[in-house]
Tab-separated table of C-alpha atoms in Angstrom:
chain	number	residue	atom	x	y	z
A	1	MET	CA	140.665	79.392	73.213
A	2	THR	CA	140.261	79.683	76.951
A	3	VAL	CA	140.206	82.282	79.714
A	4	THR	CA	141.964	82.096	83.080
A	5	PHE	CA	141.559	83.838	86.401
A	6	ASP	CA	145.040	85.309	86.016
A	7	GLN	CA	143.919	86.954	82.765
A	8	ILE	CA	141.088	88.660	84.628
A	9	VAL	CA	143.463	89.887	87.333
A	10	ALA	CA	145.821	91.201	84.651
A	11	ALA	CA	142.915	92.863	82.846
A	12	ARG	CA	141.972	94.752	85.997
A	13	THR	CA	145.459	96.252	86.238
A	14	ARG	CA	145.520	96.940	82.507
A	15	ILE	CA	142.255	98.897	82.330
A	16	ALA	CA	142.677	100.752	85.643
A	17	GLY	CA	142.287	104.472	85.121
A	18	GLY	CA	140.482	104.017	81.827
A	19	VAL	CA	137.283	102.373	83.109
A	20	PHE	CA	135.268	103.224	86.200
A	21	CYS	CA	135.108	100.943	89.214
A	22	THR	CA	131.348	101.347	89.554
A	23	SER	CA	129.585	101.495	92.912
A	24	CYS	CA	127.762	98.522	94.394
A	25	ASN	CA	125.784	100.034	97.231
A	26	GLU	CA	122.849	98.551	99.095
A	27	SER	CA	119.435	99.716	97.933
A	28	ILE	CA	116.915	99.960	100.749
A	29	ALA	CA	114.014	100.353	98.323
A	30	LEU	CA	114.937	97.343	96.190
A	31	SER	CA	115.705	95.287	99.285
A	32	GLU	CA	112.209	95.923	100.627
A	33	LEU	CA	110.721	95.134	97.228
A	34	CYS	CA	112.606	91.835	96.791
A	35	GLY	CA	112.623	90.578	100.369
A	36	CYS	CA	116.403	90.352	100.643
A	37	THR	CA	119.424	92.632	100.850
A	38	ILE	CA	119.961	93.996	97.349
A	39	HIS	CA	123.107	95.662	96.060
A	40	GLY	CA	123.128	97.169	92.572
A	41	LYS	CA	126.338	97.015	90.526
A	42	LEU	CA	125.837	100.178	88.486
A	43	GLU	CA	127.517	99.353	85.184
A	44	TYR	CA	125.077	101.594	83.348
A	45	MET	CA	127.061	104.490	84.851
A	46	GLN	CA	130.125	103.806	82.684
A	47	ARG	CA	131.085	106.608	80.268
A	48	THR	CA	129.339	105.014	77.291
A	49	GLY	CA	126.524	103.540	79.361
A	50	SER	CA	127.469	99.882	79.742
A	51	PHE	CA	129.917	97.287	81.043
A	52	LYS	CA	131.190	96.766	77.477
A	53	GLU	CA	133.976	99.281	78.080
A	54	ARG	CA	135.882	96.831	80.260
A	55	GLY	CA	136.364	94.185	77.610
A	56	ALA	CA	136.824	96.695	74.814
A	57	ARG	CA	139.671	98.538	76.521
A	58	ASN	CA	141.312	95.297	77.626
A	59	ALA	CA	141.270	93.969	74.059
A	60	LEU	CA	142.550	97.206	72.519
A	61	LEU	CA	145.430	97.492	74.977
A	62	GLN	CA	146.712	94.044	73.977
A	63	LEU	CA	147.094	94.867	70.279
A	64	SER	CA	150.564	95.030	68.792
A	65	GLY	CA	151.941	98.271	67.417
A	66	THR	CA	151.150	97.216	63.867
A	67	GLN	CA	147.637	96.134	64.771
A	68	ARG	CA	147.000	99.454	66.505
A	69	ARG	CA	148.024	101.374	63.413
A	70	CYS	CA	145.806	99.263	61.152
A	71	GLY	CA	142.825	99.442	63.498
A	72	VAL	CA	139.936	97.221	64.572
A	73	ILE	CA	136.435	96.427	63.378
A	74	ALA	CA	133.309	94.986	64.982
A	75	ALA	CA	129.653	94.380	64.198
A	76	SER	CA	127.327	95.855	66.800
A	77	ALA	CA	124.037	97.687	67.085
A	78	GLY	CA	125.116	99.776	70.060
A	79	ASN	CA	127.042	99.205	73.280
A	80	HIS	CA	130.020	97.235	71.980
A	81	ALA	CA	130.370	99.724	69.125
A	82	LEU	CA	130.214	102.685	71.514
A	83	ALA	CA	132.787	101.117	73.852
A	84	LEU	CA	135.257	100.436	71.031
A	85	ALA	CA	134.703	103.875	69.528
A	86	TYR	CA	135.311	105.678	72.816
A	87	HIS	CA	138.379	103.736	73.907
A	88	GLY	CA	139.750	103.558	70.384
A	89	ARG	CA	139.704	107.337	70.262
A	90	ASP	CA	141.290	107.535	73.713
A	91	LEU	CA	144.088	105.141	72.704
A	92	GLY	CA	144.571	106.478	69.177
A	93	ILE	CA	143.368	103.275	67.497
A	94	PRO	CA	141.188	103.533	64.354
A	95	VAL	CA	137.810	101.846	64.854
A	96	THR	CA	135.277	100.748	62.246
A	97	VAL	CA	131.836	99.583	63.298
A	98	VAL	CA	129.287	97.836	61.108
A	99	MET	CA	125.707	98.373	62.222
A	100	PRO	CA	122.437	97.009	60.853
A	101	ALA	CA	120.668	99.442	58.541
A	102	HIS	CA	117.951	100.033	61.156
A	103	ALA	CA	120.366	100.828	64.012
A	104	PRO	CA	119.006	103.705	66.147
A	105	LEU	CA	120.051	107.127	64.877
A	106	ILE	CA	121.334	108.192	68.288
A	107	LYS	CA	123.794	105.268	68.374
A	108	ARG	CA	125.066	106.021	64.878
A	109	THR	CA	125.525	109.670	65.753
A	110	ARG	CA	127.431	108.943	68.960
A	111	CYS	CA	129.771	106.490	67.250
A	112	ARG	CA	130.582	109.069	64.566
A	113	GLN	CA	131.107	111.748	67.224
A	114	MET	CA	133.663	109.470	68.872
A	115	GLY	CA	135.572	109.173	65.606
A	116	ALA	CA	134.562	105.693	64.495
A	117	ALA	CA	134.070	104.892	60.816
A	118	LEU	CA	130.493	103.734	60.440
A	119	VAL	CA	129.194	101.209	57.906
A	120	LEU	CA	125.480	100.434	57.714
A	121	HIS	CA	124.756	96.983	56.345
A	122	GLY	CA	122.174	94.239	56.723
A	123	LYS	CA	118.881	93.669	58.469
A	124	ASN	CA	120.454	92.196	61.607
A	125	ILE	CA	123.733	91.677	63.444
A	126	ALA	CA	124.416	88.394	61.641
A	127	GLU	CA	124.401	90.165	58.272
A	128	SER	CA	126.467	93.020	59.692
A	129	LYS	CA	129.022	90.482	60.947
A	130	LEU	CA	129.426	89.011	57.472
A	131	ARG	CA	130.133	92.457	56.069
A	132	ALA	CA	132.560	93.229	58.909
A	133	ASP	CA	134.488	90.025	58.154
A	134	GLU	CA	134.775	91.063	54.499
A	135	ILE	CA	136.099	94.501	55.406
A	136	ALA	CA	138.495	93.044	57.980
A	137	ALA	CA	140.016	90.716	55.359
A	138	ARG	CA	140.193	93.455	52.727
A	139	ASP	CA	141.731	96.144	54.943
A	140	ASP	CA	143.744	93.919	57.308
A	141	LEU	CA	141.754	94.946	60.382
A	142	ILE	CA	141.482	93.047	63.661
A	143	TYR	CA	137.962	91.829	64.392
A	144	VAL	CA	137.008	92.281	68.063
A	145	HIS	CA	134.150	89.942	68.946
A	146	GLY	CA	131.605	91.448	71.318
A	147	TYR	CA	131.253	88.489	73.695
A	148	ASP	CA	133.415	85.522	72.677
A	149	ASP	CA	136.934	86.970	72.566
A	150	PRO	CA	139.059	85.852	75.576
A	151	ALA	CA	140.260	89.430	76.110
A	152	ILE	CA	136.661	90.639	76.132
A	153	ILE	CA	135.570	87.939	78.595
A	154	ALA	CA	138.548	88.690	80.869
A	155	GLY	CA	137.702	92.378	80.833
A	156	GLN	CA	134.101	91.724	81.812
A	157	GLY	CA	135.363	89.448	84.584
A	158	THR	CA	136.825	92.477	86.385
A	159	ILE	CA	133.256	93.208	87.516
A	160	GLY	CA	133.387	89.988	89.526
A	161	LEU	CA	136.634	90.982	91.241
A	162	GLU	CA	135.105	94.302	92.260
A	163	ILE	CA	131.918	92.708	93.577
A	164	VAL	CA	133.857	90.282	95.789
A	165	GLU	CA	135.640	93.234	97.391
A	166	GLN	CA	132.597	95.506	97.600
A	167	VAL	CA	130.168	92.883	98.966
A	168	PRO	CA	132.373	90.244	100.639
A	169	GLN	CA	129.453	88.349	102.202
A	170	CYS	CA	127.501	88.092	98.959
A	171	ASP	CA	125.283	85.013	98.664
A	172	ALA	CA	124.347	85.356	94.989
A	173	ILE	CA	125.047	87.479	91.928
A	174	ILE	CA	122.349	87.849	89.272
A	175	VAL	CA	123.706	88.445	85.773
A	176	PRO	CA	121.927	89.095	82.445
A	177	ILE	CA	122.865	86.745	79.595
A	178	GLY	CA	123.087	87.622	75.923
A	179	GLY	CA	126.108	86.105	74.229
A	180	ALA	CA	127.325	84.858	77.666
A	181	GLY	CA	130.610	86.798	77.720
A	182	LEU	CA	129.550	88.827	80.761
A	183	ILE	CA	128.386	85.913	82.894
A	184	ALA	CA	131.403	83.820	81.842
A	185	GLY	CA	133.855	86.468	83.044
A	186	ILE	CA	132.006	87.180	86.282
A	187	ALA	CA	131.485	83.490	87.070
A	188	LEU	CA	135.164	82.661	86.532
A	189	ALA	CA	136.306	85.546	88.735
A	190	VAL	CA	133.828	85.029	91.563
A	191	ARG	CA	133.879	81.233	91.737
A	192	THR	CA	137.681	81.370	91.945
A	193	ALA	CA	137.898	84.131	94.564
A	194	GLN	CA	134.723	83.313	96.527
A	195	PRO	CA	133.463	79.818	95.591
A	196	GLU	CA	130.451	79.818	97.906
A	197	THR	CA	128.743	82.670	96.039
A	198	ARG	CA	126.046	81.495	93.640
A	199	ILE	CA	125.983	82.777	90.066
A	200	ILE	CA	122.512	82.990	88.525
A	201	GLY	CA	121.869	84.021	84.936
A	202	VAL	CA	118.762	85.710	83.525
A	203	GLU	CA	117.438	85.560	79.960
A	204	PRO	CA	114.241	86.780	78.308
A	205	LYS	CA	111.931	83.903	77.381
A	206	HIS	CA	112.020	85.316	73.853
A	207	ALA	CA	115.814	84.937	73.647
A	208	ALA	CA	116.739	81.926	75.782
A	209	SER	CA	119.832	80.907	73.814
A	210	TYR	CA	121.886	79.975	76.901
A	211	THR	CA	119.082	77.797	78.247
A	212	ALA	CA	118.949	76.088	74.855
A	213	ALA	CA	122.717	75.550	74.953
A	214	VAL	CA	122.512	73.934	78.396
A	215	ALA	CA	119.789	71.582	77.184
A	216	ALA	CA	121.814	70.620	74.094
A	217	GLY	CA	125.157	70.443	75.880
A	218	GLU	CA	126.648	72.968	73.439
A	219	PRO	CA	125.769	76.310	71.832
A	220	VAL	CA	122.853	76.011	69.406
A	221	THR	CA	120.830	78.523	67.431
A	222	PHE	CA	117.696	79.768	69.177
A	223	ASP	CA	114.779	81.315	67.310
A	224	VAL	CA	114.814	84.759	68.917
A	225	ARG	CA	111.606	86.779	69.061
A	226	PRO	CA	111.239	90.540	69.675
A	227	THR	CA	111.969	91.461	73.282
A	228	LEU	CA	112.280	94.542	75.465
A	229	ALA	CA	115.750	93.214	76.303
A	230	ASP	CA	116.926	93.256	72.700
A	231	GLY	CA	120.504	93.660	73.917
A	232	LEU	CA	120.170	90.076	75.134
A	233	ALA	CA	118.622	88.858	71.881
A	234	VAL	CA	121.629	86.836	70.742
A	235	PRO	CA	120.547	83.706	68.828
A	236	ARG	CA	123.640	81.683	69.722
A	237	VAL	CA	125.902	82.088	72.751
A	238	GLY	CA	129.657	82.138	72.242
A	239	ASP	CA	131.559	78.857	72.220
A	240	THR	CA	134.355	80.104	74.480
A	241	ALA	CA	131.941	81.944	76.759
A	242	PHE	CA	129.757	78.873	77.169
A	243	ALA	CA	132.748	76.629	77.874
A	244	VAL	CA	133.836	78.974	80.663
A	245	ALA	CA	130.377	79.547	82.129
A	246	ARG	CA	128.634	76.161	81.992
A	247	SER	CA	130.402	74.586	84.998
A	248	ARG	CA	130.402	77.810	87.044
A	249	VAL	CA	126.851	79.107	86.637
A	250	ASP	CA	124.481	77.581	89.182
A	251	ARG	CA	121.274	78.091	87.232
A	252	VAL	CA	119.525	80.281	84.687
A	253	VAL	CA	116.001	81.701	84.875
A	254	THR	CA	113.925	83.197	82.093
A	255	VAL	CA	111.700	86.260	82.422
A	256	ARG	CA	108.585	87.516	80.658
A	257	GLU	CA	108.271	90.769	78.770
A	258	LYS	CA	105.933	92.289	81.340
A	259	ASP	CA	108.508	91.637	84.083
A	260	LEU	CA	111.209	93.413	82.056
A	261	ALA	CA	108.975	96.451	81.526
A	262	LEU	CA	108.069	96.541	85.204
A	263	ALA	CA	111.754	96.266	86.198
A	264	VAL	CA	112.667	99.282	84.042
A	265	LEU	CA	109.854	101.230	85.728
A	266	ARG	CA	110.870	100.157	89.241
A	267	LEU	CA	114.506	101.182	88.699
A	268	ALA	CA	113.450	104.573	87.357
A	269	GLU	CA	111.067	105.150	90.273
A	270	LEU	CA	113.002	103.671	93.165
A	271	GLU	CA	116.622	104.172	92.119
A	272	LYS	CA	116.233	107.163	89.779
A	273	GLY	CA	118.227	105.140	87.260
A	274	VAL	CA	117.740	104.870	83.504
A	275	VAL	CA	118.377	101.182	82.786
A	276	GLU	CA	117.602	99.429	79.503
A	277	GLY	CA	115.578	96.230	79.268
A	278	GLY	CA	118.548	93.874	79.285
A	279	GLY	CA	120.213	95.743	82.134
A	280	ALA	CA	117.026	95.477	84.182
A	281	ALA	CA	116.734	91.700	83.651
A	282	PRO	CA	118.239	90.776	87.075
A	283	LEU	CA	115.526	92.771	88.854
A	284	ALA	CA	112.907	91.318	86.499
A	285	ALA	CA	113.915	87.861	87.739
A	286	PHE	CA	112.905	88.872	91.278
A	287	LEU	CA	109.689	90.515	90.135
A	288	SER	CA	108.733	87.346	88.263
A	289	GLY	CA	108.977	85.274	91.428
A	290	ALA	CA	111.693	83.041	89.968
A	291	LEU	CA	114.150	83.887	92.772
A	292	SER	CA	111.897	83.482	95.799
A	293	ASP	CA	114.402	81.007	97.256
A	294	LEU	CA	116.811	83.916	97.832
A	295	HIS	CA	114.549	85.485	100.475
A	296	GLY	CA	116.741	86.979	103.201
A	297	ALA	CA	119.983	86.541	101.231
A	298	ARG	CA	122.544	89.191	100.277
A	299	VAL	CA	122.338	89.592	96.513
A	300	VAL	CA	124.041	91.688	93.847
A	301	LEU	CA	122.167	92.686	90.698
A	302	VAL	CA	124.456	93.464	87.766
A	303	LEU	CA	122.655	96.405	86.125
A	304	ALA	CA	124.655	96.108	82.960
A	305	GLY	CA	123.530	98.901	80.642
A	306	GLY	CA	121.490	102.058	80.314
A	307	ASN	CA	121.554	102.966	76.632
A	308	ILE	CA	117.912	103.328	75.783
A	309	ASP	CA	116.427	105.895	73.431
A	310	PRO	CA	114.353	108.466	75.376
A	311	THR	CA	111.318	107.968	73.154
A	312	ILE	CA	111.522	104.209	73.632
A	313	LEU	CA	112.011	104.685	77.373
A	314	SER	CA	108.711	106.543	77.611
A	315	ARG	CA	106.967	103.625	75.890
A	316	VAL	CA	108.530	101.106	78.243
A	317	ILE	CA	107.608	103.133	81.325
A	318	GLU	CA	104.001	103.485	80.160
A	319	HIS	CA	103.921	99.762	79.424
A	320	GLY	CA	105.272	99.130	82.924
A	321	LEU	CA	102.538	101.317	84.401
A	322	VAL	CA	99.931	99.210	82.595
A	323	VAL	CA	101.525	96.002	83.871
A	324	ASP	CA	101.534	97.511	87.367
A	325	GLY	CA	97.823	98.314	87.176
A	326	ARG	CA	98.457	102.068	87.276
A	327	LEU	CA	97.131	102.754	83.792
A	328	ALA	CA	93.908	101.225	82.499
A	329	LYS	CA	91.904	101.588	79.328
A	330	PHE	CA	88.221	100.864	78.907
A	331	THR	CA	85.266	101.788	76.703
A	332	ALA	CA	82.127	103.097	78.354
A	333	VAL	CA	78.700	103.550	76.793
A	334	ILE	CA	76.952	106.816	77.698
A	335	ALA	CA	73.945	108.827	76.477
A	336	ASP	CA	74.836	111.104	73.564
A	337	ARG	CA	73.345	114.200	75.078
A	338	PRO	CA	74.552	117.236	77.063
A	339	GLY	CA	75.924	116.215	80.430
A	340	GLY	CA	76.608	112.579	79.459
A	341	LEU	CA	80.393	112.954	79.380
A	342	ALA	CA	80.361	115.117	82.509
A	343	ALA	CA	78.513	112.380	84.382
A	344	LEU	CA	81.111	109.825	83.293
A	345	ALA	CA	83.979	112.080	84.356
A	346	GLU	CA	82.294	112.683	87.712
A	347	ALA	CA	81.876	108.945	88.273
A	348	ILE	CA	85.545	108.302	87.462
A	349	GLY	CA	86.639	111.093	89.817
A	350	ALA	CA	84.375	109.783	92.565
A	351	ALA	CA	86.205	106.461	92.317
A	352	ASP	CA	89.475	108.348	92.944
A	353	ALA	CA	90.841	107.684	89.428
A	354	SER	CA	92.376	110.326	87.176
A	355	ILE	CA	91.448	110.704	83.507
A	356	LYS	CA	94.484	110.780	81.196
A	357	GLN	CA	92.668	110.701	77.860
A	358	VAL	CA	89.156	110.349	76.431
A	359	SER	CA	87.826	110.076	72.881
A	360	HIS	CA	84.343	109.622	71.446
A	361	GLU	CA	83.601	106.790	69.033
A	362	ARG	CA	80.511	107.458	66.923
A	363	ALA	CA	81.169	106.231	63.374
A	364	PHE	CA	82.294	102.772	64.453
A	365	GLY	CA	80.077	102.441	67.500
A	366	ALA	CA	76.584	101.078	67.899
A	367	ALA	CA	73.774	101.723	65.402
A	368	ASP	CA	71.809	103.380	68.211
A	369	VAL	CA	72.502	107.093	67.645
A	370	SER	CA	71.257	107.976	71.115
A	371	ILE	CA	74.375	106.529	72.703
A	372	VAL	CA	78.098	107.026	72.174
A	373	HIS	CA	81.143	104.910	73.009
A	374	VAL	CA	83.819	106.745	74.998
A	375	ASN	CA	87.350	105.353	75.055
A	376	CYS	CA	88.947	106.207	78.397
A	377	THR	CA	92.521	105.932	79.626
A	378	VAL	CA	92.744	106.481	83.371
A	379	GLU	CA	95.412	106.536	86.053
A	380	THR	CA	94.819	104.172	88.969
A	381	ARG	CA	96.649	102.974	92.069
A	382	ASP	CA	96.824	99.252	91.319
A	383	ARG	CA	94.844	96.332	89.884
A	384	ASP	CA	92.402	96.250	92.786
A	385	HIS	CA	91.663	99.918	92.185
A	386	ILE	CA	90.863	99.141	88.523
A	387	LYS	CA	88.358	96.487	89.608
A	388	ASP	CA	86.777	98.878	92.101
A	389	LEU	CA	86.545	101.603	89.446
A	390	LEU	CA	84.792	99.387	86.909
A	391	GLU	CA	82.425	98.033	89.519
A	392	SER	CA	81.613	101.570	90.635
A	393	LEU	CA	80.818	102.600	87.056
A	394	ARG	CA	78.565	99.612	86.528
A	395	SER	CA	76.734	100.151	89.802
A	396	GLY	CA	76.171	103.751	88.729
A	397	GLY	CA	74.462	102.631	85.538
A	398	ILE	CA	77.394	103.173	83.189
A	399	ARG	CA	77.983	100.211	80.910
A	400	VAL	CA	81.600	99.129	80.249
A	401	VAL	CA	81.817	97.112	77.032
A	402	GLU	CA	85.554	96.669	76.696
A	403	ARG	CA	88.615	96.984	78.874
A	404	SER	CA	92.351	96.553	78.386
A	405	VAL	CA	94.408	95.399	81.354
A	406	ILE	CA	97.599	93.434	80.870
A	407	SER	CA	97.575	90.205	82.844
A	408	GLY	CA	99.803	87.909	80.804
A	409	PRO	CA	103.045	87.985	78.805
A	410	SER	CA	103.310	90.917	76.446
A	411	THR	CA	105.834	92.751	74.331
A	412	ILE	CA	106.379	95.968	72.476
A	413	GLU	CA	106.955	95.070	68.857
A	414	PRO	CA	109.521	96.735	66.580
A	415	ASP	CA	108.488	100.004	64.957
A	416	GLU	CA	108.265	100.502	61.207
A	417	ASN	CA	112.039	100.919	60.999
A	418	GLY	CA	112.721	97.691	62.872
A	419	ALA	CA	114.011	99.485	65.985
A	420	ARG	CA	113.264	97.860	69.330
A	421	ILE	CA	113.631	98.604	72.969
A	422	GLY	CA	117.109	98.968	74.470
A	423	ASP	CA	120.503	98.170	73.059
A	424	ASP	CA	122.967	95.311	72.670
A	425	ILE	CA	124.337	95.123	76.199
A	426	CYS	CA	125.616	91.560	75.987
């Protein structure tokens, strides 16, 4: 199987009217932050919250009459399922989606609301895919692959056509990589229409399957670890996608978990946009320092998806605040007598920090009953402010025995149900 530029052009005509041509405006705030002219391609503003709609509608519109009546099936934990469900309903095509048993409740509910038949099976997408293949064979359904179907890749490539028109003097486009269908489509479109534009991919270090494929010369299985960008946590990139992308992508960078969390926070603060971990990966690449060579260039960030559970979003934002040095946690030792806590609070306020939470630790503290450990979470301006605060406490005679400030790679692990941050945007 292969994909051609003409297929992308045809896909654009085919999906017109059914999928938004998203804006790609310059962001002054992000430009100042990154040291170059930044444009954001706002794919998270699509009806179902991601770029996946483009490929899904393009694939559905190419089904025969018989295939439309029988319907389609796909394995997905979120965005691909939502895109198929929405456009299947719009086009009158039955859609079945197989999700892992731990798929977020909000995604299951939305798929059902859009009329899709939902099957819960397996601990991960690989197991869901096996079940989807069984159902497809049994019920004569068409399986629509989320990132390695030529029609899907061509549909995603329409983003590239739009970018070339919206930012004609673009020097580089930064694209998140999961299964590689998105970057394959964009790279084919842009390198054909505007060859001088560089295409740069971004992966989490915990899910660097494309980087592994480049090293091996072909797609290989990568041992994926939990990541904030779980939509990019694809253990093996698509064969067709890799064949299309490998000669057209200039380079790929990997980003740390703390950079992903900080990117989600920056987009919420500066752009007022809710973007999931994988969608924020292009900005994370700048925040990590991996794209310092683009200083002064005109760059487009493909902000690919925004389907993130609100409760998870709050965790990511708080994590980003910690990474940014705007939340700090420490344990102080004070006298266990009236006025001891007040003196600590006064010292923290005098250092221009704001107390978010305090708790006393007596049972598991020191054997000396005349003192008490106080666990403090405080709001600060930045890392330098944290250092000044702790130094001020020490100089005032308050002993700090433990502190928690993120300085290296970190992650938010899955909860007890296996759910993680974000959604499957790629």
